[in-house]
PDB file of C-alpha atoms and ligand atoms in Angstrom:
ATOM      1  CA  MET F 263     -23.159  32.343  10.778  1.00 43.00           C
ATOM      2  CA  THR F 264     -19.573  31.222  11.237  1.00 44.00           C
ATOM      3  CA  SER F 265     -17.298  33.639  13.011  1.00 46.00           C
ATOM      4  CA  PRO F 266     -13.751  33.842  11.661  1.00 49.00           C
ATOM      5  CA  GLN F 267     -12.490  33.420  15.236  1.00 50.00           C
ATOM      6  CA  GLN F 268     -14.379  30.175  15.732  1.00 55.00           C
ATOM      7  CA  ALA F 269     -11.997  27.296  16.377  1.00 59.00           C
ATOM      8  CA  PRO F 270     -12.261  24.574  13.756  1.00 69.00           C
ATOM      9  CA  ARG F 271     -13.849  21.453  15.165  1.00 85.00           C
ATOM     10  CA  PRO F 272     -11.517  18.527  15.820  1.00 94.00           C
ATOM     11  CA  LEU F 273     -11.289  16.050  12.973  1.00 96.00           C
ATOM     12  CA  THR F 274     -11.484  12.297  13.250  1.00 97.00           C
ATOM     13  CA  VAL F 275      -8.716  10.609  11.283  1.00 98.00           C
ATOM     14  CA  LEU F 276      -8.324   6.914  10.508  1.00 98.00           C
ATOM     15  CA  ALA F 277      -4.990   5.646   9.216  1.00 98.00           C
ATOM     16  CA  VAL F 278      -4.910   2.126   7.759  1.00 98.00           C
ATOM     17  CA  PHE F 279      -1.529   0.594   6.964  1.00 98.00           C
ATOM     18  CA  ALA F 280      -0.202  -2.868   6.193  1.00 98.00           C
ATOM     19  CA  HIS F 281       2.679  -3.322   8.640  1.00 97.00           C
ATOM     20  CA  PRO F 282       3.914  -1.937  11.941  1.00 97.00           C
ATOM     21  CA  ASP F 283       6.313   0.900  10.901  1.00 96.00           C
ATOM     22  CA  ASP F 284       4.559   1.766   7.583  1.00 97.00           C
ATOM     23  CA  GLU F 285       3.067   4.799   9.324  1.00 96.00           C
ATOM     24  CA  GLY F 286       6.400   6.238  10.394  1.00 95.00           C
ATOM     25  CA  PHE F 287       8.609   7.397   7.554  1.00 93.00           C
ATOM     26  CA  GLY F 288       5.858   8.561   5.231  1.00 94.00           C
ATOM     27  CA  CYS F 289       3.387  10.262   7.532  1.00 97.00           C
ATOM     28  CA  GLY F 290       4.686  10.141  11.115  1.00 98.00           C
ATOM     29  CA  GLY F 291       5.012  13.926  11.162  1.00 98.00           C
ATOM     30  CA  THR F 292       1.486  14.465   9.908  1.00 98.00           C
ATOM     31  CA  LEU F 293       0.079  12.039  12.484  1.00 98.00           C
ATOM     32  CA  ALA F 294       1.986  13.849  15.256  1.00 98.00           C
ATOM     33  CA  ALA F 295       0.762  17.217  13.961  1.00 97.00           C
ATOM     34  CA  LEU F 296      -2.838  15.989  13.926  1.00 97.00           C
ATOM     35  CA  VAL F 297      -2.533  14.794  17.530  1.00 97.00           C
ATOM     36  CA  ALA F 298      -0.930  18.101  18.571  1.00 96.00           C
ATOM     37  CA  GLY F 299      -3.776  19.932  16.856  1.00 95.00           C
ATOM     38  CA  GLY F 300      -6.314  18.171  19.061  1.00 95.00           C
ATOM     39  CA  HIS F 301      -7.608  15.849  16.362  1.00 97.00           C
ATOM     40  CA  ARG F 302      -8.623  12.276  17.095  1.00 97.00           C
ATOM     41  CA  VAL F 303      -6.455   9.689  15.352  1.00 98.00           C
ATOM     42  CA  THR F 304      -6.901   5.914  15.145  1.00 98.00           C
ATOM     43  CA  LEU F 305      -4.354   3.594  13.560  1.00 98.00           C
ATOM     44  CA  VAL F 306      -5.336   0.242  12.080  1.00 98.00           C
ATOM     45  CA  CYS F 307      -2.505  -2.120  11.177  1.00 98.00           C
ATOM     46  CA  ALA F 308      -3.556  -5.007   8.931  1.00 98.00           C
ATOM     47  CA  THR F 309      -0.707  -7.439   9.558  1.00 98.00           C
ATOM     48  CA  ASN F 310       1.753  -8.064  12.360  1.00 96.00           C
ATOM     49  CA  GLY F 311       4.804  -7.786  10.119  1.00 95.00           C
ATOM     50  CA  ASP F 312       5.633 -11.411  10.875  1.00 93.00           C
ATOM     51  CA  VAL F 313       8.104 -11.872   8.002  1.00 92.00           C
ATOM     52  CA  GLY F 314       9.979  -8.598   8.354  1.00 90.00           C
ATOM     53  CA  GLU F 315      13.633  -8.244   9.181  1.00 90.00           C
ATOM     54  CA  ILE F 316      15.080  -9.045  12.600  1.00 95.00           C
ATOM     55  CA  SER F 317      17.882  -6.564  13.135  1.00 93.00           C
ATOM     56  CA  ASP F 318      19.168  -8.252  16.288  1.00 93.00           C
ATOM     57  CA  PRO F 319      18.436 -11.877  17.261  1.00 94.00           C
ATOM     58  CA  ALA F 320      18.206 -10.760  20.881  1.00 95.00           C
ATOM     59  CA  LEU F 321      15.021  -8.834  20.032  1.00 96.00           C
ATOM     60  CA  ALA F 322      12.880 -11.532  18.407  1.00 96.00           C
ATOM     61  CA  THR F 323      12.724 -14.888  16.645  1.00 96.00           C
ATOM     62  CA  PRO F 324      10.717 -15.580  13.491  1.00 95.00           C
ATOM     63  CA  GLU F 325       8.087 -17.107  15.786  1.00 95.00           C
ATOM     64  CA  THR F 326       7.840 -14.090  18.118  1.00 97.00           C
ATOM     65  CA  LEU F 327       8.360 -11.320  15.586  1.00 97.00           C
ATOM     66  CA  GLY F 328       4.660 -10.594  15.055  1.00 97.00           C
ATOM     67  CA  ALA F 329       4.018 -10.077  18.762  1.00 97.00           C
ATOM     68  CA  VAL F 330       7.226  -8.084  19.188  1.00 98.00           C
ATOM     69  CA  ARG F 331       6.275  -5.792  16.319  1.00 98.00           C
ATOM     70  CA  GLN F 332       2.819  -5.225  17.784  1.00 98.00           C
ATOM     71  CA  GLY F 333       4.585  -4.007  20.924  1.00 98.00           C
ATOM     72  CA  GLU F 334       6.930  -1.838  18.876  1.00 98.00           C
ATOM     73  CA  LEU F 335       3.988  -0.187  17.110  1.00 98.00           C
ATOM     74  CA  ARG F 336       2.195   0.499  20.401  1.00 98.00           C
ATOM     75  CA  ALA F 337       5.381   2.033  21.809  1.00 98.00           C
ATOM     76  CA  ALA F 338       5.836   4.127  18.651  1.00 98.00           C
ATOM     77  CA  MET F 339       2.266   5.383  18.849  1.00 98.00           C
ATOM     78  CA  ASP F 340       2.760   6.213  22.543  1.00 98.00           C
ATOM     79  CA  VAL F 341       5.503   8.579  21.367  1.00 98.00           C
ATOM     80  CA  THR F 342       3.279  10.011  18.623  1.00 98.00           C
ATOM     81  CA  GLY F 343       0.353  10.318  21.027  1.00 98.00           C
ATOM     82  CA  ILE F 344      -2.049   7.803  19.453  1.00 98.00           C
ATOM     83  CA  ALA F 345      -3.730   5.529  22.008  1.00 98.00           C
ATOM     84  CA  ASP F 346      -6.219   3.838  19.677  1.00 98.00           C
ATOM     85  CA  VAL F 347      -4.133   1.235  17.830  1.00 98.00           C
ATOM     86  CA  ARG F 348      -5.886  -1.766  16.334  1.00 98.00           C
ATOM     87  CA  PHE F 349      -4.646  -4.885  14.555  1.00 98.00           C
ATOM     88  CA  LEU F 350      -6.500  -6.950  11.964  1.00 98.00           C
ATOM     89  CA  ASN F 351      -4.015  -9.743  12.779  1.00 97.00           C
ATOM     90  CA  TYR F 352      -3.331 -10.978   9.275  1.00 97.00           C
ATOM     91  CA  ARG F 353      -0.013 -12.619   8.522  1.00 95.00           C
ATOM     92  CA  ASP F 354       2.531 -10.521   6.646  1.00 94.00           C
ATOM     93  CA  SER F 355       2.463 -11.663   2.983  1.00 92.00           C
ATOM     94  CA  GLY F 356       6.176 -10.996   2.415  1.00 90.00           C
ATOM     95  CA  MET F 357       7.744  -9.448  -0.660  1.00 89.00           C
ATOM     96  CA  ALA F 358       6.237 -10.115  -4.090  1.00 88.00           C
ATOM     97  CA  GLY F 359       6.981 -13.571  -5.457  1.00 89.00           C
ATOM     98  CA  THR F 360       7.889 -15.212  -2.124  1.00 90.00           C
ATOM     99  CA  ASP F 361       6.250 -18.307  -0.615  1.00 91.00           C
ATOM    100  CA  ASP F 362       4.727 -16.149   2.119  1.00 91.00           C
ATOM    101  CA  ASN F 363       2.343 -14.725  -0.538  1.00 92.00           C
ATOM    102  CA  HIS F 364       0.601 -18.127  -0.522  1.00 92.00           C
ATOM    103  CA  ASN F 365       0.169 -18.542   3.240  1.00 92.00           C
ATOM    104  CA  PRO F 366      -3.586 -18.906   3.878  1.00 93.00           C
ATOM    105  CA  ALA F 367      -3.310 -16.654   6.960  1.00 93.00           C
ATOM    106  CA  SER F 368      -1.751 -13.833   4.930  1.00 94.00           C
ATOM    107  CA  LEU F 369      -3.446 -10.570   4.068  1.00 96.00           C
ATOM    108  CA  PHE F 370      -2.767 -11.314   0.395  1.00 94.00           C
ATOM    109  CA  GLN F 371      -4.855 -14.498   0.567  1.00 94.00           C
ATOM    110  CA  ALA F 372      -7.653 -13.105   2.755  1.00 95.00           C
ATOM    111  CA  PRO F 373     -11.054 -12.858   1.067  1.00 97.00           C
ATOM    112  CA  ALA F 374     -11.523  -9.270  -0.100  1.00 97.00           C
ATOM    113  CA  GLU F 375     -15.038  -9.035   1.295  1.00 97.00           C
ATOM    114  CA  ARG F 376     -13.809  -9.961   4.781  1.00 98.00           C
ATOM    115  CA  VAL F 377     -11.085  -7.312   4.884  1.00 98.00           C
ATOM    116  CA  VAL F 378     -13.357  -4.663   3.350  1.00 98.00           C
ATOM    117  CA  GLU F 379     -15.986  -5.420   5.994  1.00 98.00           C
ATOM    118  CA  GLN F 380     -13.409  -5.170   8.810  1.00 98.00           C
ATOM    119  CA  VAL F 381     -12.251  -1.738   7.638  1.00 98.00           C
ATOM    120  CA  SER F 382     -15.846  -0.666   6.923  1.00 97.00           C
ATOM    121  CA  ALA F 383     -16.848  -1.598  10.480  1.00 97.00           C
ATOM    122  CA  VAL F 384     -14.178   0.746  11.863  1.00 98.00           C
ATOM    123  CA  ILE F 385     -15.345   3.525   9.524  1.00 96.00           C
ATOM    124  CA  ARG F 386     -18.970   3.047  10.605  1.00 94.00           C
ATOM    125  CA  GLU F 387     -17.885   3.153  14.261  1.00 96.00           C
ATOM    126  CA  LEU F 388     -15.591   6.192  14.091  1.00 97.00           C
ATOM    127  CA  ARG F 389     -17.187   8.151  11.215  1.00 95.00           C
ATOM    128  CA  PRO F 390     -13.834   9.647  10.232  1.00 96.00           C
ATOM    129  CA  ASP F 391     -13.450  12.876   8.268  1.00 94.00           C
ATOM    130  CA  ILE F 392     -10.248  11.573   6.716  1.00 96.00           C
ATOM    131  CA  VAL F 393      -8.921   8.093   5.946  1.00 97.00           C
ATOM    132  CA  ILE F 394      -5.237   7.674   5.072  1.00 98.00           C
ATOM    133  CA  THR F 395      -3.760   4.522   3.534  1.00 98.00           C
ATOM    134  CA  HIS F 396      -1.010   3.366   1.168  1.00 97.00           C
ATOM    135  CA  ASP F 397      -1.017   4.610  -2.408  1.00 96.00           C
ATOM    136  CA  PRO F 398      -2.109   2.129  -5.125  1.00 94.00           C
ATOM    137  CA  THR F 399       1.514   1.360  -6.066  1.00 91.00           C
ATOM    138  CA  GLY F 400       2.331   0.440  -2.490  1.00 88.00           C
ATOM    139  CA  GLY F 401       5.358   2.737  -2.750  1.00 85.00           C
ATOM    140  CA  TYR F 402       7.559  -0.076  -3.983  1.00 83.00           C
ATOM    141  CA  GLY F 403       4.946  -2.692  -4.830  1.00 85.00           C
ATOM    142  CA  HIS F 404       4.725  -4.636  -1.564  1.00 92.00           C
ATOM    143  CA  PRO F 405       1.716  -6.969  -1.952  1.00 95.00           C
ATOM    144  CA  ASP F 406       0.335  -6.038   1.491  1.00 97.00           C
ATOM    145  CA  HIS F 407       0.543  -2.292   0.752  1.00 96.00           C
ATOM    146  CA  VAL F 408      -1.250  -2.708  -2.577  1.00 96.00           C
ATOM    147  CA  THR F 409      -3.841  -5.055  -1.040  1.00 97.00           C
ATOM    148  CA  ILE F 410      -4.774  -2.893   1.952  1.00 98.00           C
ATOM    149  CA  CYS F 411      -4.966   0.169  -0.316  1.00 98.00           C
ATOM    150  CA  ARG F 412      -7.458  -1.622  -2.548  1.00 98.00           C
ATOM    151  CA  HIS F 413      -9.570  -2.904   0.355  1.00 98.00           C
ATOM    152  CA  THR F 414      -9.520   0.420   2.231  1.00 98.00           C
ATOM    153  CA  THR F 415     -10.563   2.253  -0.936  1.00 97.00           C
ATOM    154  CA  ALA F 416     -13.473  -0.175  -1.348  1.00 97.00           C
ATOM    155  CA  ALA F 417     -14.408   0.229   2.321  1.00 97.00           C
ATOM    156  CA  VAL F 418     -14.482   4.032   2.081  1.00 95.00           C
ATOM    157  CA  GLU F 419     -16.634   3.883  -1.033  1.00 93.00           C
ATOM    158  CA  SER F 420     -18.988   1.349   0.578  1.00 91.00           C
ATOM    159  CA  CYS F 421     -19.467   3.652   3.571  1.00 88.00           C
ATOM    160  CA  ARG F 422     -20.240   6.831   1.650  1.00 79.00           C
ATOM    161  CA  PRO F 423     -24.024   6.624   1.859  1.00 61.00           C
ATOM    162  CA  THR F 424     -24.086   5.680   5.555  1.00 48.00           C
ATOM    163  CA  ALA F 425     -21.215   7.687   7.103  1.00 46.00           C
ATOM    164  CA  PRO F 426     -22.231  11.320   6.764  1.00 49.00           C
ATOM    165  CA  SER F 427     -19.377  12.803   8.735  1.00 49.00           C
ATOM    166  CA  GLY F 428     -17.608  15.151   6.322  1.00 47.00           C
ATOM    167  CA  PRO F 429     -17.361  18.783   7.361  1.00 48.00           C
ATOM    168  CA  ASP F 430     -19.672  19.715   4.544  1.00 48.00           C
ATOM    169  CA  GLY F 431     -22.082  17.009   5.605  1.00 52.00           C
ATOM    170  CA  GLY F 432     -23.195  13.814   4.041  1.00 63.00           C
ATOM    171  CA  ASP F 433     -20.321  12.815   1.807  1.00 76.00           C
ATOM    172  CA  GLY F 434     -18.419  10.460   4.073  1.00 85.00           C
ATOM    173  CA  PRO F 435     -14.656  10.448   4.589  1.00 92.00           C
ATOM    174  CA  LEU F 436     -12.075  11.911   2.279  1.00 93.00           C
ATOM    175  CA  LEU F 437      -9.507   9.300   1.295  1.00 96.00           C
ATOM    176  CA  TYR F 438      -5.830  10.157   1.084  1.00 97.00           C
ATOM    177  CA  TYR F 439      -3.092   7.940  -0.288  1.00 97.00           C
ATOM    178  CA  LEU F 440       0.291   8.263   1.399  1.00 97.00           C
ATOM    179  CA  CYS F 441       2.767   8.882  -1.425  1.00 95.00           C
ATOM    180  CA  PHE F 442       6.474   8.579  -1.998  1.00 94.00           C
ATOM    181  CA  PRO F 443       7.032  10.812  -5.027  1.00 94.00           C
ATOM    182  CA  ARG F 444       9.237   9.368  -7.756  1.00 93.00           C
ATOM    183  CA  SER F 445      11.551  12.366  -7.547  1.00 93.00           C
ATOM    184  CA  VAL F 446      12.216  11.551  -3.872  1.00 92.00           C
ATOM    185  CA  PHE F 447      13.263   7.999  -4.772  1.00 89.00           C
ATOM    186  CA  GLN F 448      15.505   9.445  -7.496  1.00 90.00           C
ATOM    187  CA  ARG F 449      17.099  11.971  -5.129  1.00 92.00           C
ATOM    188  CA  MET F 450      17.725   9.220  -2.608  1.00 91.00           C
ATOM    189  CA  TRP F 451      19.321   7.008  -5.264  1.00 91.00           C
ATOM    190  CA  GLN F 452      21.588   9.854  -6.393  1.00 92.00           C
ATOM    191  CA  GLU F 453      22.540  10.705  -2.810  1.00 93.00           C
ATOM    192  CA  MET F 454      23.531   7.082  -2.172  1.00 93.00           C
ATOM    193  CA  VAL F 455      25.592   6.897  -5.352  1.00 92.00           C
ATOM    194  CA  ASN F 456      27.337  10.178  -4.486  1.00 92.00           C
ATOM    195  CA  ALA F 457      28.180   8.839  -1.025  1.00 92.00           C
ATOM    196  CA  ASP F 458      29.398   5.446  -2.288  1.00 92.00           C
ATOM    197  CA  ILE F 459      26.450   3.677  -0.660  1.00 93.00           C
ATOM    198  CA  ARG F 460      25.031   0.749  -2.618  1.00 90.00           C
ATOM    199  CA  PRO F 461      21.350   1.630  -3.270  1.00 89.00           C
ATOM    200  CA  PRO F 462      18.717  -1.035  -2.497  1.00 86.00           C
ATOM    201  CA  PHE F 463      17.117  -0.361  -5.880  1.00 82.00           C
ATOM    202  CA  ALA F 464      18.505  -0.059  -9.403  1.00 81.00           C
ATOM    203  CA  ALA F 465      18.684   3.262 -11.231  1.00 78.00           C
ATOM    204  CA  ASP F 466      16.207   1.962 -13.825  1.00 79.00           C
ATOM    205  CA  ASP F 467      13.727   1.117 -11.070  1.00 80.00           C
ATOM    206  CA  THR F 468      13.559   4.714  -9.893  1.00 79.00           C
ATOM    207  CA  ALA F 469      11.741   5.535 -13.141  1.00 81.00           C
ATOM    208  CA  ALA F 470       8.812   3.431 -11.936  1.00 83.00           C
ATOM    209  CA  LEU F 471       8.996   3.496  -8.118  1.00 88.00           C
ATOM    210  CA  GLY F 472       6.516   5.488  -6.089  1.00 89.00           C
ATOM    211  CA  THR F 473       3.950   7.992  -7.249  1.00 92.00           C
ATOM    212  CA  ALA F 474       4.379  10.209 -10.297  1.00 93.00           C
ATOM    213  CA  ASP F 475       5.057  13.692  -8.928  1.00 95.00           C
ATOM    214  CA  ASP F 476       2.129  15.250 -10.761  1.00 95.00           C
ATOM    215  CA  GLU F 477      -0.259  12.900  -8.940  1.00 95.00           C
ATOM    216  CA  VAL F 478       0.694  14.299  -5.527  1.00 96.00           C
ATOM    217  CA  THR F 479      -2.091  16.650  -4.433  1.00 95.00           C
ATOM    218  CA  THR F 480      -1.029  17.515  -0.896  1.00 96.00           C
ATOM    219  CA  THR F 481       2.402  18.336   0.488  1.00 97.00           C
ATOM    220  CA  ARG F 482       2.890  18.943   4.189  1.00 97.00           C
ATOM    221  CA  LYS F 483       5.947  20.395   5.918  1.00 96.00           C
ATOM    222  CA  VAL F 484       6.459  18.567   9.211  1.00 97.00           C
ATOM    223  CA  GLY F 485       9.843  19.872  10.377  1.00 96.00           C
ATOM    224  CA  ARG F 486       8.362  20.937  13.722  1.00 96.00           C
ATOM    225  CA  PHE F 487       7.512  17.312  14.376  1.00 97.00           C
ATOM    226  CA  LEU F 488      10.752  15.806  13.078  1.00 97.00           C
ATOM    227  CA  THR F 489      12.024  14.921  16.560  1.00 98.00           C
ATOM    228  CA  VAL F 490       8.876  13.092  17.588  1.00 98.00           C
ATOM    229  CA  LYS F 491       8.704  11.431  14.165  1.00 98.00           C
ATOM    230  CA  LYS F 492      12.237  10.075  14.559  1.00 97.00           C
ATOM    231  CA  GLU F 493      11.715   9.007  18.173  1.00 98.00           C
ATOM    232  CA  SER F 494       8.572   7.163  17.138  1.00 98.00           C
ATOM    233  CA  LEU F 495      10.351   5.417  14.255  1.00 97.00           C
ATOM    234  CA  GLU F 496      13.155   4.345  16.581  1.00 96.00           C
ATOM    235  CA  CYS F 497      10.634   2.227  18.516  1.00 98.00           C
ATOM    236  CA  HIS F 498      10.548  -0.183  15.558  1.00 97.00           C
ATOM    237  CA  ARG F 499      13.837  -1.634  16.753  1.00 96.00           C
ATOM    238  CA  THR F 500      13.615  -4.964  14.914  1.00 97.00           C
ATOM    239  CA  GLN F 501      13.392  -3.072  11.616  1.00 95.00           C
ATOM    240  CA  ILE F 502      16.375  -0.760  12.081  1.00 93.00           C
ATOM    241  CA  ASP F 503      19.489  -1.992  10.344  1.00 89.00           C
ATOM    242  CA  PRO F 504      22.374   0.216  11.508  1.00 88.00           C
ATOM    243  CA  THR F 505      24.525  -0.964   8.583  1.00 88.00           C
ATOM    244  CA  GLY F 506      21.824  -0.676   5.893  1.00 88.00           C
ATOM    245  CA  PRO F 507      21.891   1.830   3.026  1.00 89.00           C
ATOM    246  CA  PHE F 508      19.365   4.193   4.627  1.00 88.00           C
ATOM    247  CA  ALA F 509      21.326   4.318   7.890  1.00 89.00           C
ATOM    248  CA  GLN F 510      24.448   5.398   5.997  1.00 92.00           C
ATOM    249  CA  LEU F 511      22.866   8.516   4.496  1.00 93.00           C
ATOM    250  CA  SER F 512      23.930  11.821   6.036  1.00 93.00           C
ATOM    251  CA  GLN F 513      21.735  13.035   8.867  1.00 94.00           C
ATOM    252  CA  ASP F 514      21.158  16.362   7.124  1.00 96.00           C
ATOM    253  CA  PHE F 515      19.856  14.628   4.013  1.00 96.00           C
ATOM    254  CA  VAL F 516      17.634  12.268   6.026  1.00 95.00           C
ATOM    255  CA  ASP F 517      16.248  15.170   8.067  1.00 96.00           C
ATOM    256  CA  GLU F 518      15.457  17.107   4.919  1.00 96.00           C
ATOM    257  CA  ILE F 519      13.709  14.146   3.268  1.00 96.00           C
ATOM    258  CA  MET F 520      11.764  13.348   6.443  1.00 96.00           C
ATOM    259  CA  SER F 521      10.593  16.933   6.904  1.00 97.00           C
ATOM    260  CA  THR F 522       8.128  16.816   4.028  1.00 97.00           C
ATOM    261  CA  GLU F 523       5.267  14.361   3.600  1.00 98.00           C
ATOM    262  CA  TYR F 524       3.168  13.757   0.505  1.00 98.00           C
ATOM    263  CA  PHE F 525      -0.385  12.611  -0.154  1.00 97.00           C
ATOM    264  CA  GLN F 526      -2.752  12.096  -3.033  1.00 96.00           C
ATOM    265  CA  LEU F 527      -6.409  12.924  -2.541  1.00 95.00           C
ATOM    266  CA  ALA F 528      -8.054   9.840  -4.009  1.00 93.00           C
ATOM    267  CA  PRO F 529     -10.633  10.293  -6.720  1.00 85.00           C
ATOM    268  CA  ASN F 530     -14.048   9.448  -5.277  1.00 80.00           C
ATOM    269  CA  SER F 531     -17.568   8.705  -6.348  1.00 72.00           C
ATOM    270  CA  ASN F 532     -18.964  11.890  -4.769  1.00 73.00           C
ATOM    271  CA  ASN F 533     -16.533  14.124  -6.646  1.00 74.00           C
ATOM    272  CA  GLN F 534     -15.323  15.660  -3.388  1.00 72.00           C
ATOM    273  CA  THR F 535     -12.444  17.981  -4.109  1.00 77.00           C
ATOM    274  CA  ARG F 536     -11.903  19.702  -0.779  1.00 86.00           C
ATOM    275  CA  ASP F 537      -8.385  19.074   0.524  1.00 92.00           C
ATOM    276  CA  ILE F 538      -8.962  19.017   4.294  1.00 92.00           C
ATOM    277  CA  LEU F 539      -5.480  17.700   5.069  1.00 93.00           C
ATOM    278  CA  GLY F 540      -3.855  20.360   2.898  1.00 92.00           C
ATOM    279  CA  GLU F 541      -5.914  23.112   4.532  1.00 90.00           C
ATOM    280  CA  LEU F 542      -4.799  22.245   8.068  1.00 90.00           C
ATOM    281  CA  PRO F 543      -2.231  24.620   9.532  1.00 84.00           C
ATOM    282  CA  GLU F 544       1.317  23.313   9.739  1.00 74.00           C
ATOM    283  CA  SER F 545       1.264  23.311  13.525  1.00 59.00           C
TER     284      SER F 545
HETATM  285 ZN1   ZN D 601       5.042  -2.152   4.888  1.00 67.29          ZN
END
């Protein structure tokens, strides 16, 4: 019989994202809270972010950017408290419609069965309770976000019969999609317009960006971890543009937006409905 005083057992959590820094803005607070709660967290990063921005030429060249960003992610996860960081070492596929989409080393061009098997192997090894990845829209449609979401979803489903690690036994991991609700994009757009900042997306686009609000299943307040979340994000130095539209937003607004994180519990073949992430205490 379970005593009400019995401490919940630590969870094993696997986060799978496309690029170094994808983990930070959307779920850096949740990852820090999981670590602080004594849970075991592993981060898998599918690409090295090779075609991302270079904020300062002193930090990297196009040739060194992938290696530099690997280092930035390890430093960021040191701040968050995650030691187990793994790379699948695919090439960044770039934004939709660019030549980088066609590079044979890119994640976008990688055979689906190979990527699914790589993620499945990590799931079989760790037997996670929870897997977190991008949502099916990729937030703003980045081909690597959409691709790793699809492959991670397939990997979780393929492991269901052989990874009986769920707290209720036998059902395999719960899959969560990291979401950026449409209303958050719209608030950000309005805030930029009000502050005379040129938004990086058109007003019409905000009607389609991100996840429809009614598809968000799990909202977590992470204000207690805002400082560590921001310190971790600051490690991604090549990706921080001090003159960009996001950097010009007021600190109060940014802090408010960053203090809440959103997830969608993915539909699954076992009809699991328990929201483990939502049930965790806020600290
Ligand atoms: Zn990304």
